[in-house]
Amino acid sequence: MIKKSLIPLALGGFGIGMTEFVMMGILPDIATGLGITIPQAGYLITAYALGVVVGAPTLVSLFANRPPRTVLVWFMLMFTVFNAMSAFAPNFHVMMVSRFLAGLPHGAFFGVGAVVASRLADEGKVAAAMATMFAGLTVANVIGVPIGTWLGHTVDWRLVFLIVAAIGCATVVSLRQLVPHIEAKQRAGFIQDLRIFRSGGLWLALGITAIGTGGFFAWFSYITPLLTDVTRFQPATIPMIMTVVGVGMTAGVLVGGRLADRFHPLPAILILLVSMTALLLCNGLLADSQPTMLVLAFATGANALALGPPIQMLLIDHSREAEMLGSSLGQSGFNIGNATGAFLGGIPLTLGYSYSSPQWVAAALALAGVGLSLLMLGRRRALQPA
């Protein structure tokens, strides 16, 4: 049974997931509507990701002295206004600015939301509470993104952003009604908050996030040509397969929460990155089998999002002096992984290799995450008193 106080966090996650991932589905419609090319429209995705990376630590630091519920309300108001701005953008340049601004509160909301979820959680269920928030993002891939893509194709892509803005308004109302007041933790100031970056453990946690999850994004970025050109699925079946991935993500984030509550976050991350490496190798080796690829679509999506809760817990553990700032860095790391995975996965394609080739890059990135996790585990054991 989901606690009522966690529902607004899940609803906000749903809106954020929808606005981020629906762009891939309605990109041609936006390009036509704004009179630009599809590659130019692709810059809108980059602008949003850049907003996430910049906004997560910046906004959290600016609002860290405020009560967390108030901070979440302000972030969701920003999210609502800037998505409405996207809906009414008259040209490419305004749209570019609006997408960057809409990305600013993305990581900040998840960072503060993770801290709020940890304080609202029952004893021994901290990661499960965080998973509830991330479940909203994954459900967006199952429901919100397909509906938004259909509306963008058949009605108007601008309507999609208006719906996202409406979800933002609903989240603001539910935050005020269902989330209890939580006092802000005392902090010395922004400069003092930055001291968390002196921690080698925090940098290793960020490296695991950016590099390890880069394997998933190298897979996800090129999944469509892999399925159509190598596995020989018909293009019309791809939305159905993407729904399978989304269902896997939803299941995975809940399993990841339970796993992180049962074990320390670091061993949980290590287990999940080892299984991610194996799954990505299977995607490359078994890509000619349609039934196998359907199973792998579910399993790979589940494995990737299962990493979310333990990574958030690990970041909070290594930034107790400024836990909201540390928690917000998770989304920055994920988006760096997004950009890195997509870029590195595309290199073998530019060299003329098949659409299976990004899977080897993806597996290598996940394996690098395993290496960093082992390094961090060894460091942790060395620091423990004998």
Tab-separated table of C-alpha atoms in Angstrom:
chain	number	residue	atom	x	y	z
A	1	MET	CA	0.000	0.000	0.000
A	2	ILE	CA	1.476	3.353	-1.076
A	3	LYS	CA	1.561	6.029	1.621
A	4	LYS	CA	-0.568	9.039	0.683
A	5	SER	CA	2.303	11.414	1.410
A	6	LEU	CA	4.376	9.754	-1.347
A	7	ILE	CA	1.699	10.098	-4.060
A	8	PRO	CA	2.651	13.724	-4.964
A	9	LEU	CA	6.265	12.618	-5.503
A	10	ALA	CA	5.116	9.860	-7.864
A	11	LEU	CA	2.803	12.286	-9.695
A	12	GLY	CA	5.636	14.769	-10.153
A	13	GLY	CA	7.851	11.955	-11.409
A	14	PHE	CA	5.146	11.026	-13.915
A	15	GLY	CA	5.029	14.561	-15.328
A	16	ILE	CA	8.810	14.808	-15.503
A	17	GLY	CA	9.124	11.414	-17.196
A	18	MET	CA	6.463	12.329	-19.728
A	19	THR	CA	8.002	15.663	-20.758
A	20	GLU	CA	11.493	14.140	-21.047
A	21	PHE	CA	10.733	10.989	-23.022
A	22	VAL	CA	7.744	12.076	-25.143
A	23	MET	CA	10.133	14.315	-27.090
A	24	MET	CA	11.559	11.261	-28.848
A	25	GLY	CA	8.096	10.302	-30.090
A	26	ILE	CA	6.892	13.728	-31.287
A	27	LEU	CA	10.191	15.082	-32.609
A	28	PRO	CA	9.090	14.978	-36.288
A	29	ASP	CA	5.848	16.782	-35.395
A	30	ILE	CA	7.735	19.518	-33.549
A	31	ALA	CA	10.148	19.873	-36.468
A	32	THR	CA	7.255	20.304	-38.894
A	33	GLY	CA	5.415	22.701	-36.607
A	34	LEU	CA	8.423	24.943	-36.075
A	35	GLY	CA	9.697	24.681	-39.654
A	36	ILE	CA	13.033	23.111	-38.725
A	37	THR	CA	14.849	19.875	-39.559
A	38	ILE	CA	14.691	16.791	-37.353
A	39	PRO	CA	18.419	17.107	-36.435
A	40	GLN	CA	17.709	20.683	-35.318
A	41	ALA	CA	14.753	19.452	-33.286
A	42	GLY	CA	17.117	16.952	-31.682
A	43	TYR	CA	18.937	19.903	-30.105
A	44	LEU	CA	15.802	20.433	-28.008
A	45	ILE	CA	16.490	17.108	-26.284
A	46	THR	CA	20.076	18.187	-25.652
A	47	ALA	CA	18.891	21.530	-24.249
A	48	TYR	CA	16.603	19.751	-21.781
A	49	ALA	CA	19.376	17.387	-20.652
A	50	LEU	CA	21.728	20.348	-20.180
A	51	GLY	CA	19.076	22.040	-18.060
A	52	VAL	CA	18.892	18.955	-15.847
A	53	VAL	CA	22.670	18.848	-15.342
A	54	VAL	CA	22.882	22.580	-14.538
A	55	GLY	CA	19.677	22.891	-12.533
A	56	ALA	CA	20.031	19.965	-10.147
A	57	PRO	CA	22.922	21.240	-7.991
A	58	THR	CA	22.246	24.956	-8.601
A	59	LEU	CA	18.567	25.105	-7.614
A	60	VAL	CA	18.985	22.751	-4.671
A	61	SER	CA	21.791	24.915	-3.285
A	62	LEU	CA	19.766	28.109	-3.725
A	63	PHE	CA	16.717	26.700	-1.910
A	64	ALA	CA	18.445	24.489	0.656
A	65	ASN	CA	17.492	26.716	3.608
A	66	ARG	CA	13.776	26.356	2.833
A	67	PRO	CA	11.509	23.567	4.113
A	68	PRO	CA	11.603	20.663	1.609
A	69	ARG	CA	7.868	20.728	0.852
A	70	THR	CA	8.052	24.429	-0.024
A	71	VAL	CA	11.056	23.747	-2.249
A	72	LEU	CA	9.212	20.984	-4.105
A	73	VAL	CA	6.231	23.280	-4.680
A	74	TRP	CA	8.478	25.981	-6.167
A	75	PHE	CA	10.263	23.473	-8.408
A	76	MET	CA	6.957	22.127	-9.693
A	77	LEU	CA	5.655	25.663	-10.332
A	78	MET	CA	8.766	26.302	-12.454
A	79	PHE	CA	8.182	23.010	-14.243
A	80	THR	CA	4.560	23.990	-14.975
A	81	VAL	CA	5.371	27.483	-16.280
A	82	PHE	CA	8.227	26.395	-18.542
A	83	ASN	CA	6.311	23.474	-20.045
A	84	ALA	CA	3.413	25.851	-20.764
A	85	MET	CA	6.002	28.126	-22.378
A	86	SER	CA	7.013	25.190	-24.604
A	87	ALA	CA	3.390	24.724	-25.638
A	88	PHE	CA	3.157	28.327	-26.878
A	89	ALA	CA	6.695	28.721	-28.258
A	90	PRO	CA	6.364	30.635	-31.564
A	91	ASN	CA	9.737	29.592	-33.000
A	92	PHE	CA	12.745	27.323	-32.567
A	93	HIS	CA	14.774	29.776	-30.459
A	94	VAL	CA	12.026	30.295	-27.878
A	95	MET	CA	11.409	26.550	-27.815
A	96	MET	CA	15.114	25.932	-27.219
A	97	VAL	CA	15.130	28.292	-24.239
A	98	SER	CA	11.903	26.857	-22.836
A	99	ARG	CA	13.224	23.274	-22.995
A	100	PHE	CA	16.425	24.276	-21.194
A	101	LEU	CA	14.395	26.058	-18.496
A	102	ALA	CA	11.971	23.116	-18.204
A	103	GLY	CA	14.943	20.835	-17.508
A	104	LEU	CA	16.243	22.961	-14.618
A	105	PRO	CA	13.808	21.683	-11.926
A	106	HIS	CA	13.924	18.046	-13.158
A	107	GLY	CA	16.937	16.801	-11.220
A	108	ALA	CA	16.321	19.218	-8.357
A	109	PHE	CA	12.817	17.792	-7.815
A	110	PHE	CA	14.087	14.216	-7.728
A	111	GLY	CA	16.992	15.181	-5.464
A	112	VAL	CA	14.844	16.907	-2.852
A	113	GLY	CA	12.041	14.374	-3.372
A	114	ALA	CA	14.398	11.513	-2.549
A	115	VAL	CA	15.335	13.190	0.733
A	116	VAL	CA	11.664	13.845	1.554
A	117	ALA	CA	10.796	10.225	0.716
A	118	SER	CA	13.568	9.006	3.043
A	119	ARG	CA	12.156	11.097	5.910
A	120	LEU	CA	8.585	9.963	5.303
A	121	ALA	CA	9.516	6.283	4.936
A	122	ASP	CA	8.713	3.640	7.507
A	123	GLU	CA	11.608	1.994	9.328
A	124	GLY	CA	13.675	-0.153	6.965
A	125	LYS	CA	11.783	0.982	3.859
A	126	VAL	CA	13.737	4.069	2.780
A	127	ALA	CA	14.700	2.763	-0.663
A	128	ALA	CA	11.176	1.440	-1.249
A	129	ALA	CA	9.816	4.936	-0.537
A	130	MET	CA	12.279	6.419	-3.048
A	131	ALA	CA	11.223	3.762	-5.538
A	132	THR	CA	7.635	5.021	-5.284
A	133	MET	CA	8.762	8.410	-6.583
A	134	PHE	CA	10.782	6.882	-9.420
A	135	ALA	CA	7.857	4.603	-10.260
A	136	GLY	CA	6.013	7.716	-11.459
A	137	LEU	CA	8.747	8.291	-14.039
A	138	THR	CA	8.586	4.703	-15.256
A	139	VAL	CA	4.781	4.658	-15.441
A	140	ALA	CA	5.094	7.709	-17.677
A	141	ASN	CA	6.913	5.481	-20.186
A	142	VAL	CA	4.067	2.951	-20.074
A	143	ILE	CA	1.098	5.339	-20.217
A	144	GLY	CA	2.063	8.998	-20.629
A	145	VAL	CA	4.571	8.719	-23.461
A	146	PRO	CA	2.440	6.483	-25.760
A	147	ILE	CA	-0.629	8.697	-25.215
A	148	GLY	CA	1.426	11.850	-25.695
A	149	THR	CA	2.992	10.477	-28.873
A	150	TRP	CA	-0.452	9.595	-30.258
A	151	LEU	CA	-1.826	13.050	-29.427
A	152	GLY	CA	1.215	14.701	-30.987
A	153	HIS	CA	0.690	12.762	-34.209
A	154	THR	CA	-3.097	12.997	-34.461
A	155	VAL	CA	-4.027	16.282	-32.740
A	156	ASP	CA	-1.226	18.766	-31.961
A	157	TRP	CA	2.164	18.423	-30.315
A	158	ARG	CA	1.517	21.626	-28.345
A	159	LEU	CA	-1.353	19.911	-26.542
A	160	VAL	CA	1.138	17.420	-25.083
A	161	PHE	CA	3.026	20.161	-23.236
A	162	LEU	CA	-0.224	21.682	-21.993
A	163	ILE	CA	-1.134	18.285	-20.505
A	164	VAL	CA	2.289	18.115	-18.859
A	165	ALA	CA	1.731	21.608	-17.417
A	166	ALA	CA	-1.651	20.457	-16.065
A	167	ILE	CA	0.071	17.493	-14.370
A	168	GLY	CA	2.478	20.010	-12.840
A	169	CYS	CA	-0.464	22.014	-11.433
A	170	ALA	CA	-2.017	18.852	-9.985
A	171	THR	CA	1.319	17.990	-8.365
A	172	VAL	CA	1.530	21.424	-6.721
A	173	VAL	CA	-1.934	20.975	-5.203
A	174	SER	CA	-1.222	17.439	-3.996
A	175	LEU	CA	2.129	18.477	-2.484
A	176	ARG	CA	0.403	21.110	-0.367
A	177	GLN	CA	-2.384	18.755	0.697
A	178	LEU	CA	-0.645	15.419	1.237
A	179	VAL	CA	3.009	16.070	2.119
A	180	PRO	CA	3.516	17.110	5.757
A	181	HIS	CA	5.688	20.041	6.744
A	182	ILE	CA	9.320	19.034	7.246
A	183	GLU	CA	11.815	21.382	8.835
A	184	ALA	CA	14.867	22.303	6.774
A	185	LYS	CA	18.167	21.018	8.103
A	186	GLN	CA	20.576	23.629	9.369
A	187	ARG	CA	23.341	24.422	6.904
A	188	ALA	CA	26.295	26.789	6.982
A	189	GLY	CA	25.913	28.062	3.419
A	190	PHE	CA	26.525	27.329	-0.262
A	191	ILE	CA	30.323	27.357	-0.042
A	192	GLN	CA	30.224	24.976	2.898
A	193	ASP	CA	27.848	22.686	0.979
A	194	LEU	CA	30.463	22.365	-1.735
A	195	ARG	CA	32.740	20.648	0.757
A	196	ILE	CA	30.940	17.381	0.014
A	197	PHE	CA	32.931	17.320	-3.238
A	198	ARG	CA	36.063	16.712	-1.186
A	199	SER	CA	34.765	13.189	-0.600
A	200	GLY	CA	36.377	10.574	-2.794
A	201	GLY	CA	33.396	8.351	-2.109
A	202	LEU	CA	31.001	10.893	-3.609
A	203	TRP	CA	33.089	11.152	-6.778
A	204	LEU	CA	33.172	7.363	-7.090
A	205	ALA	CA	29.380	7.258	-6.627
A	206	LEU	CA	28.968	9.870	-9.372
A	207	GLY	CA	31.324	7.917	-11.624
A	208	ILE	CA	29.297	4.753	-11.098
A	209	THR	CA	26.139	6.701	-11.961
A	210	ALA	CA	27.460	8.394	-15.092
A	211	ILE	CA	29.529	5.525	-16.508
A	212	GLY	CA	27.581	2.490	-15.314
A	213	THR	CA	24.189	3.785	-16.436
A	214	GLY	CA	25.803	4.965	-19.681
A	215	GLY	CA	25.605	1.303	-20.715
A	216	PHE	CA	21.810	1.393	-20.516
A	217	PHE	CA	21.621	4.601	-22.549
A	218	ALA	CA	23.967	3.232	-25.222
A	219	TRP	CA	21.455	0.371	-25.552
A	220	PHE	CA	18.317	2.516	-25.323
A	221	SER	CA	19.512	5.149	-27.821
A	222	TYR	CA	19.840	2.602	-30.642
A	223	ILE	CA	17.214	0.049	-29.684
A	224	THR	CA	14.878	0.918	-32.581
A	225	PRO	CA	17.347	0.250	-35.437
A	226	LEU	CA	18.585	-2.846	-33.579
A	227	LEU	CA	15.049	-4.261	-33.434
A	228	THR	CA	14.083	-3.338	-37.003
A	229	ASP	CA	17.342	-4.006	-38.882
A	230	VAL	CA	18.813	-6.928	-36.917
A	231	THR	CA	15.878	-8.594	-35.144
A	232	ARG	CA	13.568	-7.867	-38.135
A	233	PHE	CA	10.604	-6.561	-36.166
A	234	GLN	CA	8.161	-4.491	-38.213
A	235	PRO	CA	8.398	-0.745	-37.437
A	236	ALA	CA	4.724	-0.760	-36.396
A	237	THR	CA	5.555	-3.114	-33.496
A	238	ILE	CA	8.190	-0.822	-31.957
A	239	PRO	CA	5.730	1.188	-29.785
A	240	MET	CA	4.508	-2.097	-28.298
A	241	ILE	CA	8.068	-3.176	-27.539
A	242	MET	CA	8.812	0.204	-25.975
A	243	THR	CA	5.800	-0.352	-23.738
A	244	VAL	CA	7.348	-3.679	-22.711
A	245	VAL	CA	10.520	-1.771	-21.797
A	246	GLY	CA	8.429	0.703	-19.788
A	247	VAL	CA	6.650	-2.075	-17.892
A	248	GLY	CA	10.061	-3.559	-17.127
A	249	MET	CA	11.254	-0.191	-15.815
A	250	THR	CA	8.238	0.053	-13.514
A	251	ALA	CA	8.806	-3.415	-12.104
A	252	GLY	CA	12.544	-2.849	-11.833
A	253	VAL	CA	12.405	0.338	-9.812
A	254	LEU	CA	10.234	-1.380	-7.197
A	255	VAL	CA	12.580	-4.387	-7.053
A	256	GLY	CA	15.559	-2.034	-6.776
A	257	GLY	CA	13.965	-0.353	-3.775
A	258	ARG	CA	13.483	-3.680	-1.990
A	259	LEU	CA	17.012	-4.797	-2.893
A	260	ALA	CA	18.576	-1.604	-1.509
A	261	ASP	CA	16.570	-1.929	1.718
A	262	ARG	CA	17.703	-5.544	2.151
A	263	PHE	CA	21.391	-4.924	1.381
A	264	HIS	CA	23.717	-1.938	1.640
A	265	PRO	CA	23.263	0.241	-1.510
A	266	LEU	CA	26.777	-0.489	-2.828
A	267	PRO	CA	26.489	-4.315	-2.982
A	268	ALA	CA	23.013	-3.865	-4.504
A	269	ILE	CA	24.497	-1.601	-7.214
A	270	LEU	CA	27.309	-4.102	-7.846
A	271	ILE	CA	24.835	-6.962	-8.302
A	272	LEU	CA	22.702	-4.908	-10.684
A	273	LEU	CA	25.650	-3.709	-12.793
A	274	VAL	CA	26.957	-7.278	-13.164
A	275	SER	CA	23.526	-8.423	-14.361
A	276	MET	CA	23.284	-5.346	-16.612
A	277	THR	CA	26.585	-6.275	-18.275
A	278	ALA	CA	25.322	-9.803	-18.912
A	279	LEU	CA	21.990	-8.552	-20.327
A	280	LEU	CA	23.684	-6.101	-22.690
A	281	LEU	CA	25.981	-8.846	-23.986
A	282	CYS	CA	22.912	-11.020	-24.593
A	283	ASN	CA	21.298	-8.152	-26.532
A	284	GLY	CA	24.254	-8.224	-28.914
A	285	LEU	CA	24.665	-11.991	-29.140
A	286	LEU	CA	20.984	-12.956	-29.434
A	287	ALA	CA	19.631	-10.036	-31.464
A	288	ASP	CA	18.422	-12.290	-34.296
A	289	SER	CA	15.798	-13.973	-32.060
A	290	GLN	CA	12.511	-12.080	-31.759
A	291	PRO	CA	11.136	-13.948	-28.694
A	292	THR	CA	14.469	-13.552	-26.896
A	293	MET	CA	14.623	-9.832	-27.639
A	294	LEU	CA	11.143	-9.320	-26.189
A	295	VAL	CA	12.296	-10.919	-22.942
A	296	LEU	CA	15.514	-8.895	-23.002
A	297	ALA	CA	13.586	-5.651	-23.624
A	298	PHE	CA	11.670	-6.219	-20.376
A	299	ALA	CA	14.679	-7.453	-18.391
A	300	THR	CA	17.086	-4.713	-19.536
A	301	GLY	CA	14.590	-1.954	-18.750
A	302	ALA	CA	13.888	-3.498	-15.342
A	303	ASN	CA	17.579	-3.886	-14.502
A	304	ALA	CA	18.400	-0.300	-15.488
A	305	LEU	CA	15.728	1.397	-13.377
A	306	ALA	CA	16.381	-0.920	-10.437
A	307	LEU	CA	19.651	1.013	-10.093
A	308	GLY	CA	17.799	4.253	-9.278
A	309	PRO	CA	16.919	3.767	-5.566
A	310	PRO	CA	20.282	2.319	-4.408
A	311	ILE	CA	22.201	5.010	-6.325
A	312	GLN	CA	20.136	7.749	-4.627
A	313	MET	CA	20.793	6.155	-1.233
A	314	LEU	CA	24.518	5.899	-1.962
A	315	LEU	CA	24.715	9.575	-2.946
A	316	ILE	CA	22.855	10.643	0.199
A	317	ASP	CA	25.131	8.462	2.352
A	318	HIS	CA	28.177	10.300	0.991
A	319	SER	CA	26.759	13.821	1.309
A	320	ARG	CA	25.181	13.945	4.768
A	321	GLU	CA	26.393	17.544	5.300
A	322	ALA	CA	24.366	18.625	2.243
A	323	GLU	CA	22.136	15.647	1.491
A	324	MET	CA	19.734	17.460	-0.852
A	325	LEU	CA	22.640	18.690	-2.981
A	326	GLY	CA	24.199	15.220	-3.031
A	327	SER	CA	20.897	13.542	-3.861
A	328	SER	CA	20.231	15.959	-6.724
A	329	LEU	CA	23.520	14.963	-8.350
A	330	GLY	CA	21.977	11.592	-9.222
A	331	GLN	CA	19.926	13.068	-12.060
A	332	SER	CA	22.942	15.025	-13.291
A	333	GLY	CA	24.884	11.764	-13.373
A	334	PHE	CA	22.083	9.941	-15.206
A	335	ASN	CA	21.928	12.648	-17.864
A	336	ILE	CA	25.704	12.633	-18.299
A	337	GLY	CA	25.337	8.873	-18.762
A	338	ASN	CA	22.608	9.551	-21.320
A	339	ALA	CA	24.833	11.840	-23.377
A	340	THR	CA	27.948	9.670	-22.988
A	341	GLY	CA	26.196	6.401	-23.787
A	342	ALA	CA	24.473	7.782	-26.879
A	343	PHE	CA	27.723	9.341	-28.155
A	344	LEU	CA	30.001	6.354	-27.564
A	345	GLY	CA	27.382	3.891	-28.792
A	346	GLY	CA	27.155	5.790	-32.063
A	347	ILE	CA	30.894	5.612	-32.808
A	348	PRO	CA	30.929	2.034	-34.174
A	349	LEU	CA	27.907	2.898	-36.334
A	350	THR	CA	29.776	5.809	-37.927
A	351	LEU	CA	32.630	3.373	-38.640
A	352	GLY	CA	30.258	1.151	-40.595
A	353	TYR	CA	29.570	-1.614	-38.096
A	354	SER	CA	26.118	-3.182	-37.647
A	355	TYR	CA	23.381	-2.029	-35.289
A	356	SER	CA	24.467	-4.767	-32.890
A	357	SER	CA	27.758	-2.964	-32.296
A	358	PRO	CA	26.458	-0.386	-29.760
A	359	GLN	CA	25.678	-3.334	-27.475
A	360	TRP	CA	29.394	-4.071	-27.062
A	361	VAL	CA	30.006	-0.433	-26.115
A	362	ALA	CA	27.035	-0.611	-23.731
A	363	ALA	CA	28.366	-3.764	-22.062
A	364	ALA	CA	31.830	-2.189	-21.733
A	365	LEU	CA	30.376	0.871	-19.982
A	366	ALA	CA	28.357	-1.297	-17.579
A	367	LEU	CA	31.486	-3.370	-16.905
A	368	ALA	CA	33.416	-0.166	-16.154
A	369	GLY	CA	30.679	0.596	-13.622
A	370	VAL	CA	31.314	-2.836	-12.064
A	371	GLY	CA	34.993	-1.950	-11.768
A	372	LEU	CA	34.226	1.362	-10.060
A	373	SER	CA	31.803	-0.391	-7.696
A	374	LEU	CA	34.486	-2.937	-6.732
A	375	LEU	CA	36.968	-0.098	-6.196
A	376	MET	CA	34.486	1.711	-3.967
A	377	LEU	CA	33.692	-1.485	-2.064
A	378	GLY	CA	37.402	-2.119	-1.451
A	379	ARG	CA	37.849	1.481	-0.315
A	380	ARG	CA	34.907	1.142	2.073
A	381	ARG	CA	36.314	-2.027	3.614
A	382	ALA	CA	39.754	-0.451	3.976
A	383	LEU	CA	38.272	2.499	5.882
A	384	GLN	CA	36.341	0.292	8.286
A	385	PRO	CA	37.999	-0.211	11.657
A	386	ALA	CA	39.652	-3.585	12.111
